[in-house]
Short mmCIF file of C-alpha atoms in Angstrom, two decimals:
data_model
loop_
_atom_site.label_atom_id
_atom_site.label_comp_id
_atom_site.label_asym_id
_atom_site.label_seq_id
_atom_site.Cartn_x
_atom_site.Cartn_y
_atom_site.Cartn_z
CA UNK S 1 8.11 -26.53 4.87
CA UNK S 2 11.90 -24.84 4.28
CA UNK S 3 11.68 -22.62 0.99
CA UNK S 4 14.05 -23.70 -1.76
CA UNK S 5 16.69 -20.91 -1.23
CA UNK S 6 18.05 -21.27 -4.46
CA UNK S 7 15.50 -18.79 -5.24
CA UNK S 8 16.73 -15.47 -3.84
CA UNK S 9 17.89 -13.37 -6.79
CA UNK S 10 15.38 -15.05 -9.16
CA UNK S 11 13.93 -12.76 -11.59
CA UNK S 12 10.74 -13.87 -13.34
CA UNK S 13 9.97 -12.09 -17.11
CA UNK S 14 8.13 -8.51 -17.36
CA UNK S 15 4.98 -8.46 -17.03
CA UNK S 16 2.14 -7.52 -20.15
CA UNK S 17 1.65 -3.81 -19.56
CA UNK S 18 -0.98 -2.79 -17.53
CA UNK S 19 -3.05 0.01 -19.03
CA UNK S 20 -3.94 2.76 -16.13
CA UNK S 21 -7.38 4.37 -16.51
CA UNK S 22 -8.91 7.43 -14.94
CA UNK S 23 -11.98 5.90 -14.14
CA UNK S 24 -10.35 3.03 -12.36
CA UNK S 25 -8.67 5.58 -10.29
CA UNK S 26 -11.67 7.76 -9.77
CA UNK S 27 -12.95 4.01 -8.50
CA UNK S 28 -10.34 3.35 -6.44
CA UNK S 29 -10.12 6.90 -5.16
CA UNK S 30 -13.81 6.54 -3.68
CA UNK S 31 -13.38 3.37 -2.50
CA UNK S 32 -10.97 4.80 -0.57
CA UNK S 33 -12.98 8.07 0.45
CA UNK S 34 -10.15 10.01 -0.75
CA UNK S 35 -12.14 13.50 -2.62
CA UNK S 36 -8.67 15.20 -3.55
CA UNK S 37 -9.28 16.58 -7.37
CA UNK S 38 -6.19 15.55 -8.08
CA UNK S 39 -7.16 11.60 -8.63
CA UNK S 40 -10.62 13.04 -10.70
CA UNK S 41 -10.11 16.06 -12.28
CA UNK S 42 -7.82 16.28 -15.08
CA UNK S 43 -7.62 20.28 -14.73
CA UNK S 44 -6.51 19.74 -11.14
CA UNK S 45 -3.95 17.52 -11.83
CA UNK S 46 -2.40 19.78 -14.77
CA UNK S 47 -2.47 23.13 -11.97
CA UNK S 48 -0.34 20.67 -10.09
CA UNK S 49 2.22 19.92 -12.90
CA UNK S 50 0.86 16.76 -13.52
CA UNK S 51 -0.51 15.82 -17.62
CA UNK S 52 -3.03 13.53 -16.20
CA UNK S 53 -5.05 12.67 -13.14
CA UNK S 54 -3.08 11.00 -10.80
CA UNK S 55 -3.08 7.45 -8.60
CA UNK S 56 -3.06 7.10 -4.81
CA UNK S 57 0.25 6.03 -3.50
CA UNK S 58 -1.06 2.75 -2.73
CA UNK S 59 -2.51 2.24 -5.93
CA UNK S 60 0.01 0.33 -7.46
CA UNK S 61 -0.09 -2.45 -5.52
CA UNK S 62 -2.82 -4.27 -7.34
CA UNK S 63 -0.95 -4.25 -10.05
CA UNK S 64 2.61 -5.15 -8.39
CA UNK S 65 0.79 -8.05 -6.30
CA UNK S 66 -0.77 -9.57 -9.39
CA UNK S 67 2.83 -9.71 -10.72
CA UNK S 68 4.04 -11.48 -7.62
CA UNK S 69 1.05 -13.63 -8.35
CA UNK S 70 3.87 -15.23 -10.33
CA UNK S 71 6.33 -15.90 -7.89
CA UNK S 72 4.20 -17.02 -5.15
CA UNK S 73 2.16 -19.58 -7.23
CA UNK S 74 5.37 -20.92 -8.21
CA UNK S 75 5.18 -24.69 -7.61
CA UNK S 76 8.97 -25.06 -7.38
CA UNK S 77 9.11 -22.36 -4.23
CA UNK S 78 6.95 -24.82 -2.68
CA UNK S 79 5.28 -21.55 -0.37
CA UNK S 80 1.51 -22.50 1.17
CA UNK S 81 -0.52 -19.68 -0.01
CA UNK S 82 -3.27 -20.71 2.05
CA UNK S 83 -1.31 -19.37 4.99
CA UNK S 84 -0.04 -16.42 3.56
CA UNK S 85 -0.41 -13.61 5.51
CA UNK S 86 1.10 -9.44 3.98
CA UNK S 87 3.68 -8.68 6.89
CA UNK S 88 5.15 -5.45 5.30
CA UNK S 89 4.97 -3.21 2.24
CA UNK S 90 7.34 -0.09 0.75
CA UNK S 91 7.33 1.94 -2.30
CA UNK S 92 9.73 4.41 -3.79
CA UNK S 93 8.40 6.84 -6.32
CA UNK S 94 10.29 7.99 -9.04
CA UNK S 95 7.05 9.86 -10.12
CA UNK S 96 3.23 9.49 -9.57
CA UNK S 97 1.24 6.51 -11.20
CA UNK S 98 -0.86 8.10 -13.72
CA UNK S 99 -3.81 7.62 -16.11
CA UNK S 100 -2.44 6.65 -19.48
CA UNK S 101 0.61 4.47 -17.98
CA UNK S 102 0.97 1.64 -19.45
CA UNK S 103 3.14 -0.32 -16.38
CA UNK S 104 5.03 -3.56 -16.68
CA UNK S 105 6.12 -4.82 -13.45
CA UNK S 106 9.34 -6.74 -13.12
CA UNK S 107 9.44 -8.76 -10.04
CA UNK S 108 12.20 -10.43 -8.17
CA UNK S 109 12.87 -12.53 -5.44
CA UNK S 110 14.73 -10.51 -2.32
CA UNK S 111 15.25 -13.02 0.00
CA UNK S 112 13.33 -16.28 1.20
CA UNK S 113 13.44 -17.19 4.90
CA UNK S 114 12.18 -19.69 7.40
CA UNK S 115 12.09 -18.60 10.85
CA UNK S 116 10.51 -20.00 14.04
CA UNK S 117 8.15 -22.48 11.49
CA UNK S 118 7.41 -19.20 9.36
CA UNK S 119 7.80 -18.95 5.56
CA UNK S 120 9.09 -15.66 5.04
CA UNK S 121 8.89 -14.09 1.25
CA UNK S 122 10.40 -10.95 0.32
CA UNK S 123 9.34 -9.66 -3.09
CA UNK S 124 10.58 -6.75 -5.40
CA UNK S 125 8.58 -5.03 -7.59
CA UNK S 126 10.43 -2.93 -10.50
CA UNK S 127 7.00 -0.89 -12.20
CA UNK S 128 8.86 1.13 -15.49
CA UNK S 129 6.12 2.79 -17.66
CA UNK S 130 6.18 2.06 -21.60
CA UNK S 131 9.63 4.47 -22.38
CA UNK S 132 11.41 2.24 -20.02
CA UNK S 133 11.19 4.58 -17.39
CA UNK S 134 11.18 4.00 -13.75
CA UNK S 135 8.11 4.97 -12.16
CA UNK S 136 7.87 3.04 -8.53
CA UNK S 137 9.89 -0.18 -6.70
CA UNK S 138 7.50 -1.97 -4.38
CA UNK S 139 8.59 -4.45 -1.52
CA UNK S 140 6.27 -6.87 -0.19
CA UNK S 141 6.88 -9.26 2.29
CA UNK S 142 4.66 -12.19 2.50
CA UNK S 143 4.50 -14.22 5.42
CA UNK S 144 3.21 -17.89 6.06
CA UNK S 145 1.80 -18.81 9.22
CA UNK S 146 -1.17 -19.60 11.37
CA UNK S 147 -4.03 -17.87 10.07
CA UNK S 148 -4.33 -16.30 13.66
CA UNK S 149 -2.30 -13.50 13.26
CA UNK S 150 -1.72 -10.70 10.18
CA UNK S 151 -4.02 -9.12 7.89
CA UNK S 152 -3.84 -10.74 4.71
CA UNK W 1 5.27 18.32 -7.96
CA UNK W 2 3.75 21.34 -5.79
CA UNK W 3 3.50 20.39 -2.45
CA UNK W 4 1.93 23.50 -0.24
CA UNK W 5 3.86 22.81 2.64
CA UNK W 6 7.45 24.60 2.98
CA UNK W 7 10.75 22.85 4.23
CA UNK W 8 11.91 26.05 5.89
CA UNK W 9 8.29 25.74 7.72
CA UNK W 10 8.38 22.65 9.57
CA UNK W 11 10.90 21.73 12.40
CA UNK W 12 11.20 17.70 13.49
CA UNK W 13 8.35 17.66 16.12
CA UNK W 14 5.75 19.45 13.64
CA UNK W 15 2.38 17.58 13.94
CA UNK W 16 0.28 16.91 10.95
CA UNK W 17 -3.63 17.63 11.11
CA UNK W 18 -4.76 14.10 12.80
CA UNK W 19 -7.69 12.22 11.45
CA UNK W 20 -10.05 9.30 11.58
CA UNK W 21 -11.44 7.14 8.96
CA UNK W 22 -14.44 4.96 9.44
CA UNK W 23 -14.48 1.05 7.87
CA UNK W 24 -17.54 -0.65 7.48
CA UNK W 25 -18.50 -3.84 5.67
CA UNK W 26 -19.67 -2.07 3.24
CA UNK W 27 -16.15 -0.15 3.02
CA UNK W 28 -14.00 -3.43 2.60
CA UNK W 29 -17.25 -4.93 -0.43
CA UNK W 30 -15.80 -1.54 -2.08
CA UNK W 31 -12.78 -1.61 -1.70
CA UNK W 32 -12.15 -5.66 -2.13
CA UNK W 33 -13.77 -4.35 -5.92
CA UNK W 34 -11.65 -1.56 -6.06
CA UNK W 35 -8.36 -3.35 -5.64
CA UNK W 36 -8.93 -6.83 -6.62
CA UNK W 37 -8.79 -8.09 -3.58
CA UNK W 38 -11.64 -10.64 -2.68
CA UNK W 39 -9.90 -12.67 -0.16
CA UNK W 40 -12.84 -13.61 1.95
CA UNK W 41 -11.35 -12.66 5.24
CA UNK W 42 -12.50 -9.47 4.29
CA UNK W 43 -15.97 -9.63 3.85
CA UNK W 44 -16.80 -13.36 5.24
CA UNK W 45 -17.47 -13.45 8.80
CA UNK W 46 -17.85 -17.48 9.00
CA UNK W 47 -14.65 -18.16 7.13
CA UNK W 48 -13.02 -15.45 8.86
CA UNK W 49 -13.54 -17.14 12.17
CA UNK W 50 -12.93 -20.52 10.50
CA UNK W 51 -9.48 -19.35 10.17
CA UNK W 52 -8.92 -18.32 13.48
CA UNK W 53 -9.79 -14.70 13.21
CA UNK W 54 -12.47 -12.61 15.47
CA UNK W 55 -14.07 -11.13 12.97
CA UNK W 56 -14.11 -9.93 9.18
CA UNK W 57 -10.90 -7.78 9.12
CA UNK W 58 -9.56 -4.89 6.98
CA UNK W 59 -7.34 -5.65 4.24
CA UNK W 60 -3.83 -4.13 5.43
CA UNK W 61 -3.77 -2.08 2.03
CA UNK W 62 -7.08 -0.27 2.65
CA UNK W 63 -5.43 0.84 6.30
CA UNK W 64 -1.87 1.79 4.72
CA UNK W 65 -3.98 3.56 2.01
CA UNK W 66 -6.11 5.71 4.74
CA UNK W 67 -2.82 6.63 6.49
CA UNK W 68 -1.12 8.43 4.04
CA UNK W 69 -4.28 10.65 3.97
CA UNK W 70 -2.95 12.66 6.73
CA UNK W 71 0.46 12.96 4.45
CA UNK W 72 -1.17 13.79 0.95
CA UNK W 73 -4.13 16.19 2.48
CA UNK W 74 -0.99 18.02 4.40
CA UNK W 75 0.71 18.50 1.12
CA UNK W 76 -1.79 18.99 -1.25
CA UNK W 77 -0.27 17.08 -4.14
CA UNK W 78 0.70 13.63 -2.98
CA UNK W 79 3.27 13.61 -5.52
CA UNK W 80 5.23 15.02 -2.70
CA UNK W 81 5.10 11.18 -1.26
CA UNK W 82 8.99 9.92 -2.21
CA UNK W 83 8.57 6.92 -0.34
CA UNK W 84 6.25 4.82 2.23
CA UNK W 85 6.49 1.49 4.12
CA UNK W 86 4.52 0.12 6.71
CA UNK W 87 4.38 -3.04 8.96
CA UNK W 88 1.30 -4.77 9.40
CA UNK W 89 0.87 -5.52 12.93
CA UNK W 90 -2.62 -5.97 14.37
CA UNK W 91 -5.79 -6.64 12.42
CA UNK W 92 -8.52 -4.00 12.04
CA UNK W 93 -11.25 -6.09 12.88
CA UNK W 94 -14.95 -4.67 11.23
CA UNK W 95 -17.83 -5.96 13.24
CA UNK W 96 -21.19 -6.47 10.78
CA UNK W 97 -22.99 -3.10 12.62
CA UNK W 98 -23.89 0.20 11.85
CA UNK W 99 -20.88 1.77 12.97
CA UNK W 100 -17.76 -0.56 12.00
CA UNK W 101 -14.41 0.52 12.75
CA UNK W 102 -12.69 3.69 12.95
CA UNK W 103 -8.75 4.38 11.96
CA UNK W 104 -7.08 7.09 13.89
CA UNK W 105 -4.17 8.31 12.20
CA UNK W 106 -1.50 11.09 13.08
CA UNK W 107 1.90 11.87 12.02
CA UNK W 108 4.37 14.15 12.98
CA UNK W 109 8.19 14.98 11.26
CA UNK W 110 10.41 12.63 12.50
CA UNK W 111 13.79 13.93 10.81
CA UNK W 112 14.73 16.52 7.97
CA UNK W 113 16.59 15.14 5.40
CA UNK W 114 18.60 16.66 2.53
CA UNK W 115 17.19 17.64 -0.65
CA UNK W 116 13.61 19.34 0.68
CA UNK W 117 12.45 15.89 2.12
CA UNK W 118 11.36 15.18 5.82
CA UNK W 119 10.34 11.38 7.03
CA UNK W 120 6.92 11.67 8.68
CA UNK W 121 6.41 8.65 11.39
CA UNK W 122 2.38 7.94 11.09
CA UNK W 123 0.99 6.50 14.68
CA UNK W 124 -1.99 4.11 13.22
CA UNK W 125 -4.48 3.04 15.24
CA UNK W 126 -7.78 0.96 15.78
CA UNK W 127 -9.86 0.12 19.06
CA UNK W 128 -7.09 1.26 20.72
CA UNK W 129 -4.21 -0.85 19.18
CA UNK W 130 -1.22 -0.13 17.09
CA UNK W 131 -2.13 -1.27 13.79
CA UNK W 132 0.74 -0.56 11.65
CA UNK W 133 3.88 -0.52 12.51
CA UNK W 134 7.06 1.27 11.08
CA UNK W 135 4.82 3.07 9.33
CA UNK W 136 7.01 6.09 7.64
CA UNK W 137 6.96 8.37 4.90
CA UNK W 138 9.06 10.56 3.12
CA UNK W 139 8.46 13.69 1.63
CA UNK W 140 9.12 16.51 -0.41
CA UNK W 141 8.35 19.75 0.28
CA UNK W 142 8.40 22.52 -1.40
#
């Protein structure tokens, strides 16, 4: 099913902040096996410059795909989650995610495409911490497709 | 940021230290919890096939988050990490054994940009595929 173009440049509404905690990064950090102080141990962060502990690069995305939660449920899109498949993902850091961040996530709609039967999604991310600053863009392009192929 | 790598060190060519990261089932139950990911093709071998798959696979974010190991160890502080994008090409499939899967990763600087920062191309592999594709970072150094 063709996407309802009318939908590229749609912005949907911030989202409620998101409160970053060291212990969900410690947990994330071992689920990753990643033992670099830096995600753990407050004192390591601060010898690297950094007030808190901070986040894996990849952290983020939990919290910029439940934003985009928004956008793909969206009945009016008319996009088959059921055969959504993650085809690519980018970030650009401003600064490090860190514990203490409270991040609202401001997502828009990049482009929508339908190529060779393929629902193609392309999703920006805008994180800003609670001073309005930027902190990290995220681009995730969702594809859907036969089940087959991607990684979900 | 205090990355422990210098820009005057590294020439485009420079390898970083290559390494491997083992996946289990057991790996994606933690990290599915970790993330908030609990799409069943990650830890349900009968709907994973159901769905056309050959196994229980990876999540995509658990491989792009092992890759940029071999960036952040090589820097120290991966606050040095400016950017990163990946493709997702080929499943990592996890069979239910012992020994699961392994990642190899390795990197190497692409290009030196202005302002301190190389892009580091990341070669991502599993069973002997090309997992991720386009899979670049850039950097700052100090």
């Amino acid at each position: 099913m063709a996407l309802d173009q009318s939908f590229v440049g749609r912005s949907y509404p911030p989202t409620e902040p998101y409160e970053v905690g060291r212990e969900k990064i410690r947990e994330f950090a071992v689920a990753v096996g990643d033992a670099n102080p830096v995600y753990t141990d407050p004192e390591a962060a601060k010898a690297l410059g950094h007030p808190d502990v901070i986040a894996p690069p990849t952290f983020v995305f939990a919290i910029t795909f439940a934003a985009a939660g928004q956008v793909v449920a969206d009945p009016q899109l008319g996009l088959d989650y059921s055969r959504v498949v993650h085809g690519d993902q980018k970030f650009a850091y401003t600064r490090p995610v860190r514990a203490g961040d409270r991040l609202t996530v401001t997502s828009t709609i990049e482009a929508v495409k339908t190529m060779a039967g393929n629902d193609i999604l392309d999703v920006r991310g805008e994180v800003h911490d609670e001073a309005g600053e930027h902190v990290v863009t995220a681009w995730t392009k969702l594809v859907a497709r036969g089940a087959e192929e991607g990684q979900g | 940021m205090t990355a422990k790598i210098a820009y005057d060190d590294v020439e485009v060519g420079t390898e970083l230290p290559a390494q491997s990261f083992p996946v289990t089932r057991a790996t994606l139950v933690q990290y599915a919890g970790a993330s908030g990911d609990f799409n069943p093709i990650h830890w349900n071998e009968k709907f994973a096939k159901e769905v056309g798959l050959p196994d229980v696979i990876a999540h995509g974010m658990f491989t792009m988050a092992e890759a940029i190991r071999v960036v952040t160890d090589w820097t120290g502080d991966p606050a040095a990490v400016v950017e990163y994008g990946v493709r997702f090409t080929k499943p990592v499939i996890v069979p239910n054994d012992d020994k699961g899967a392994t990642i190899e990763v390795s990197g190497k600087v692409a290009a030196k940009l202005d302002d301190n920062k190389v892009r580091v191309d990341l070669t991502v592999m599993s069973a002997g595929l090309k997992v991720l594709g386009m899979s670049r970072a850039v950097v700052r150094l100090a």
